[in-house]
Coordinates of N, CA and C in Angstrom, one line a residue:
X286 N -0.2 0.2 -15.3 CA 0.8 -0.6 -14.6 C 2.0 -0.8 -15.5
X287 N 3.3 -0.8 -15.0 CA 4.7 -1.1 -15.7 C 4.8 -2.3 -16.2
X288 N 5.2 -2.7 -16.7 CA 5.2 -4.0 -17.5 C 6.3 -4.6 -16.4
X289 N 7.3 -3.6 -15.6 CA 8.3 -4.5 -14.7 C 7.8 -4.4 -13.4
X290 N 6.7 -4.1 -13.4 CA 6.0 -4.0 -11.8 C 5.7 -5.5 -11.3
X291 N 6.2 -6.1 -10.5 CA 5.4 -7.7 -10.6 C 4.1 -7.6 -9.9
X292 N 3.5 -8.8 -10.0 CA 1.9 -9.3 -9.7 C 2.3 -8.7 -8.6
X293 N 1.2 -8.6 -7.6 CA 0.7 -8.9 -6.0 C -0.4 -9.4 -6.2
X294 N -0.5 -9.9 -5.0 CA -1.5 -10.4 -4.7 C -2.1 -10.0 -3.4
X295 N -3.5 -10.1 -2.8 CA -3.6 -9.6 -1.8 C -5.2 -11.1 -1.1
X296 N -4.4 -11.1 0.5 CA -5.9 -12.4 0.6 C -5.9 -11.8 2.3
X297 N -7.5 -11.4 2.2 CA -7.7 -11.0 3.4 C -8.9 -12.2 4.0
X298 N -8.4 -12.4 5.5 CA -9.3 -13.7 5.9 C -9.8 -13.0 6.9
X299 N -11.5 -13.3 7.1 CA -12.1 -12.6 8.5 C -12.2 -11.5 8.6
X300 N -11.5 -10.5 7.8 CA -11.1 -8.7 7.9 C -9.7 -8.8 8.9
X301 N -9.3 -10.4 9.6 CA -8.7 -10.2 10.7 C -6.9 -10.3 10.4
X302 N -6.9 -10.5 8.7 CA -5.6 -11.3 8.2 C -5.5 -10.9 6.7
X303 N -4.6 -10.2 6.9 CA -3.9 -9.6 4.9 C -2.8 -10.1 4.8
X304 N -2.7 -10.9 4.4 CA -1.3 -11.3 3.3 C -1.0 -10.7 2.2
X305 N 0.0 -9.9 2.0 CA 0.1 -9.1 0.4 C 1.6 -9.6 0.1
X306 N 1.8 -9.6 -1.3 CA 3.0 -10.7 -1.9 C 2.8 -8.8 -2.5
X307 N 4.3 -9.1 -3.6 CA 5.4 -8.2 -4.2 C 5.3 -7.0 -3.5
X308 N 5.9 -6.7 -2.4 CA 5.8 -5.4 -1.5 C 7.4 -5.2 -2.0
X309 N 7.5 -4.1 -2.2 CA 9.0 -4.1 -2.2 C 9.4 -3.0 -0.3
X310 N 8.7 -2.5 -0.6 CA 9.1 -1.5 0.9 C 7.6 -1.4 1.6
X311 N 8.0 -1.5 2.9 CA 7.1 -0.9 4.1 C 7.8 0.7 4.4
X312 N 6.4 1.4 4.4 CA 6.9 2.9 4.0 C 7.0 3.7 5.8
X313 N 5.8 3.3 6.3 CA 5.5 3.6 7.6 C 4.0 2.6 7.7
X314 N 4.3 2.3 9.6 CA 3.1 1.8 10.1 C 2.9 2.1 11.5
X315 N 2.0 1.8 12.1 CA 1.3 2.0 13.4 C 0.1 1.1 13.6
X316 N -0.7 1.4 14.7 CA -1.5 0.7 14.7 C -3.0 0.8 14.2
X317 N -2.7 2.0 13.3 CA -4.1 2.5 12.6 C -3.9 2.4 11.4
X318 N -2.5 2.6 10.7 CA -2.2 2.6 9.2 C -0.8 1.8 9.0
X319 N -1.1 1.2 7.8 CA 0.2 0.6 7.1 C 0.3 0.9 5.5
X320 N 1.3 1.9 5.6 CA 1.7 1.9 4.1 C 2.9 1.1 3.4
X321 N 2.3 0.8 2.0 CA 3.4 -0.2 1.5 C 3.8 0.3 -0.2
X322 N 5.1 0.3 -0.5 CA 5.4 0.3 -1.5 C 5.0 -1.2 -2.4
X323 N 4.7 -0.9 -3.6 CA 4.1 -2.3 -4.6 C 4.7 -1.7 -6.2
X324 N 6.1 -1.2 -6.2 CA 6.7 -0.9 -7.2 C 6.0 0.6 -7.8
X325 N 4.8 0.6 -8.3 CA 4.4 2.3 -9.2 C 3.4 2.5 -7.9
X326 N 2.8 1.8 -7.3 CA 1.9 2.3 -6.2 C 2.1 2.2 -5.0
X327 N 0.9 2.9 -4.2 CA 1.4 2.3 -2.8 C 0.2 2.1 -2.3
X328 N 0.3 1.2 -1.0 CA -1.2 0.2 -0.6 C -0.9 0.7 0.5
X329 N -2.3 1.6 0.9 CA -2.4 2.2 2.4 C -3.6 0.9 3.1
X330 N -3.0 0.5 4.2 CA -3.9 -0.5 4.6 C -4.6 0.0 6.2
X331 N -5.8 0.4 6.3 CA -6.0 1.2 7.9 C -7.3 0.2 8.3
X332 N -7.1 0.5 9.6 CA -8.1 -0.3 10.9 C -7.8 0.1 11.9
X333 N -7.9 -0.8 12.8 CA -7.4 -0.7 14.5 C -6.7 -2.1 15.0
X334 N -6.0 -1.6 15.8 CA -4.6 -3.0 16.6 C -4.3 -3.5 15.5
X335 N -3.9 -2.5 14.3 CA -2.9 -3.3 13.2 C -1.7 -3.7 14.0
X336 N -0.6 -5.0 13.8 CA 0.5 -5.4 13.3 C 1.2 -6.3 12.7
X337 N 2.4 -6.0 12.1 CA 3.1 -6.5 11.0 C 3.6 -8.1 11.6
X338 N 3.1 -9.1 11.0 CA 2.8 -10.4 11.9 C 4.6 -10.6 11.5
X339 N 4.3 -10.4 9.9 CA 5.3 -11.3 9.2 C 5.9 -10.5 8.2
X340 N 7.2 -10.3 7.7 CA 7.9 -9.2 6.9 C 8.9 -10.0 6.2
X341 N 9.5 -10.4 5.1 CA 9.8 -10.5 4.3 C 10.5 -10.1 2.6
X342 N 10.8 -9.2 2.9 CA 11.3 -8.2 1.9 C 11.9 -8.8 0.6
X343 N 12.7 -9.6 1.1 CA 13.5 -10.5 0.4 C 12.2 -11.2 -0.9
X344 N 11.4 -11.7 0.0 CA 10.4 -12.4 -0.7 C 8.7 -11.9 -1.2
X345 N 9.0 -10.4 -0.8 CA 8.2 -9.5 -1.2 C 7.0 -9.8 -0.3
X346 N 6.6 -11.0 0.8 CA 5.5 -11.1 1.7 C 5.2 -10.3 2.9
X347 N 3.9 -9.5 3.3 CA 3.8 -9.0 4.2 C 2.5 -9.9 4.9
X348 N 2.3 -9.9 6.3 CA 1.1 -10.2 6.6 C 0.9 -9.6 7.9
X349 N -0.6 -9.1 8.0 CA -0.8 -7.8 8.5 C -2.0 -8.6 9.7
X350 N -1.9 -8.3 11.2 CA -3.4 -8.9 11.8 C -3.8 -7.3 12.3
X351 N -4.7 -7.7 12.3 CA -5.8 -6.6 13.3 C -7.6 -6.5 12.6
X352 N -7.8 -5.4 12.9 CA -9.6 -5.1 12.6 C -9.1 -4.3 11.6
X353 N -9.4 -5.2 10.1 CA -8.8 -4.3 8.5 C -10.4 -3.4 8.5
X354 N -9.9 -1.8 7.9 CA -11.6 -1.5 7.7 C -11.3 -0.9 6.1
X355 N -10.1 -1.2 5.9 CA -10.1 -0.1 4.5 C -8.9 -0.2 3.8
X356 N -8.8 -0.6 2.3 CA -7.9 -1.2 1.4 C -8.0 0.2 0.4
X357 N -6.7 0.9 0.9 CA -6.7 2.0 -0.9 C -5.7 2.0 -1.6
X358 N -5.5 1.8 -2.5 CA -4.9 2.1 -3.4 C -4.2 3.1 -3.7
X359 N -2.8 4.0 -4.0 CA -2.5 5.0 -4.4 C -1.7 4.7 -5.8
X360 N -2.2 5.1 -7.1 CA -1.4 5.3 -8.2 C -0.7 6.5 -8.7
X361 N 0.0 6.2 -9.9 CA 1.0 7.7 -10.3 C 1.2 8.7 -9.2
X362 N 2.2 8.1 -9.0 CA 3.3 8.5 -7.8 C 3.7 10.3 -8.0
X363 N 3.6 10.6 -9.1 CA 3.9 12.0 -9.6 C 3.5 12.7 -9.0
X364 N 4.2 14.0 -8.2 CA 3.1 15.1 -7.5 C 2.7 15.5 -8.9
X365 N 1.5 16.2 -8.5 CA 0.5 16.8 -9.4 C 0.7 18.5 -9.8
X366 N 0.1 18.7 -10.5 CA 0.8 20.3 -11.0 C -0.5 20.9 -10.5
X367 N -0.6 22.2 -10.2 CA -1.5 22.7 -9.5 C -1.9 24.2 -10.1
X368 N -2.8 25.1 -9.8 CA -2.9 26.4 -10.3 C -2.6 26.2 -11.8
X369 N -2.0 27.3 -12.2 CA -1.9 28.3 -13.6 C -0.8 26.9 -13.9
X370 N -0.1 26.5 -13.3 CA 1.0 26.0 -13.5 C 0.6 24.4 -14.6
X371 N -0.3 23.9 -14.3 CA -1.0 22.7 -15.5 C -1.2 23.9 -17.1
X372 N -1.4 25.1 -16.6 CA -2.2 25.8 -18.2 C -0.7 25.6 -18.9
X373 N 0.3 26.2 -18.1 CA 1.7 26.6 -18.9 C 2.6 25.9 -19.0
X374 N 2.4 24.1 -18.1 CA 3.7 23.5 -18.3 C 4.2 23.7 -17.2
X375 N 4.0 24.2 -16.0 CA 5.4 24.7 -15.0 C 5.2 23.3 -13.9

């Protein structure tokens, strides 16, 4: 993690209610997935009858209702080098 990345925090009540603090961007959502920017990562949040209760950018709060089934995580944002191209640098 970046040393300028700030906290988040994340509080899920019931499976029915996520509150997540330092969001800087909502990337895309629907009602099966919500992705969010969290400065180096991004928080893919999926279920069913997700939506965005409450948005706050300014103050970095998001709060999310529906049936939560799954919290992931995505780090180092970097695409990945692939084939021959990791052996040589490309």
């Amino acid at each position: 993690m970046n040393s300028q990345t700030p906290i988040h925090g994340l509080t899920l009540t019931d499976r029915r209610v996520l509150k997540i603090t330092a969001v800087t961007e909502v990337i895309s959502f629907d009602e099966n997935n919500v992705s969010m920017s969290l400065g180096d990562s991004v928080l893919n949040v999926s279920g069913t009858e997700l939506s965005v209760s409450s948005l706050s950018l300014e103050n970095g709060e998001v709060t999310l209702l529906g049936n939560v089934d799954a919290i992931v995580y995505l780090d180092d944002l970097k695409p990945r080098k692939r084939g021959l191209g990791r052996f040589f640098g490309a």
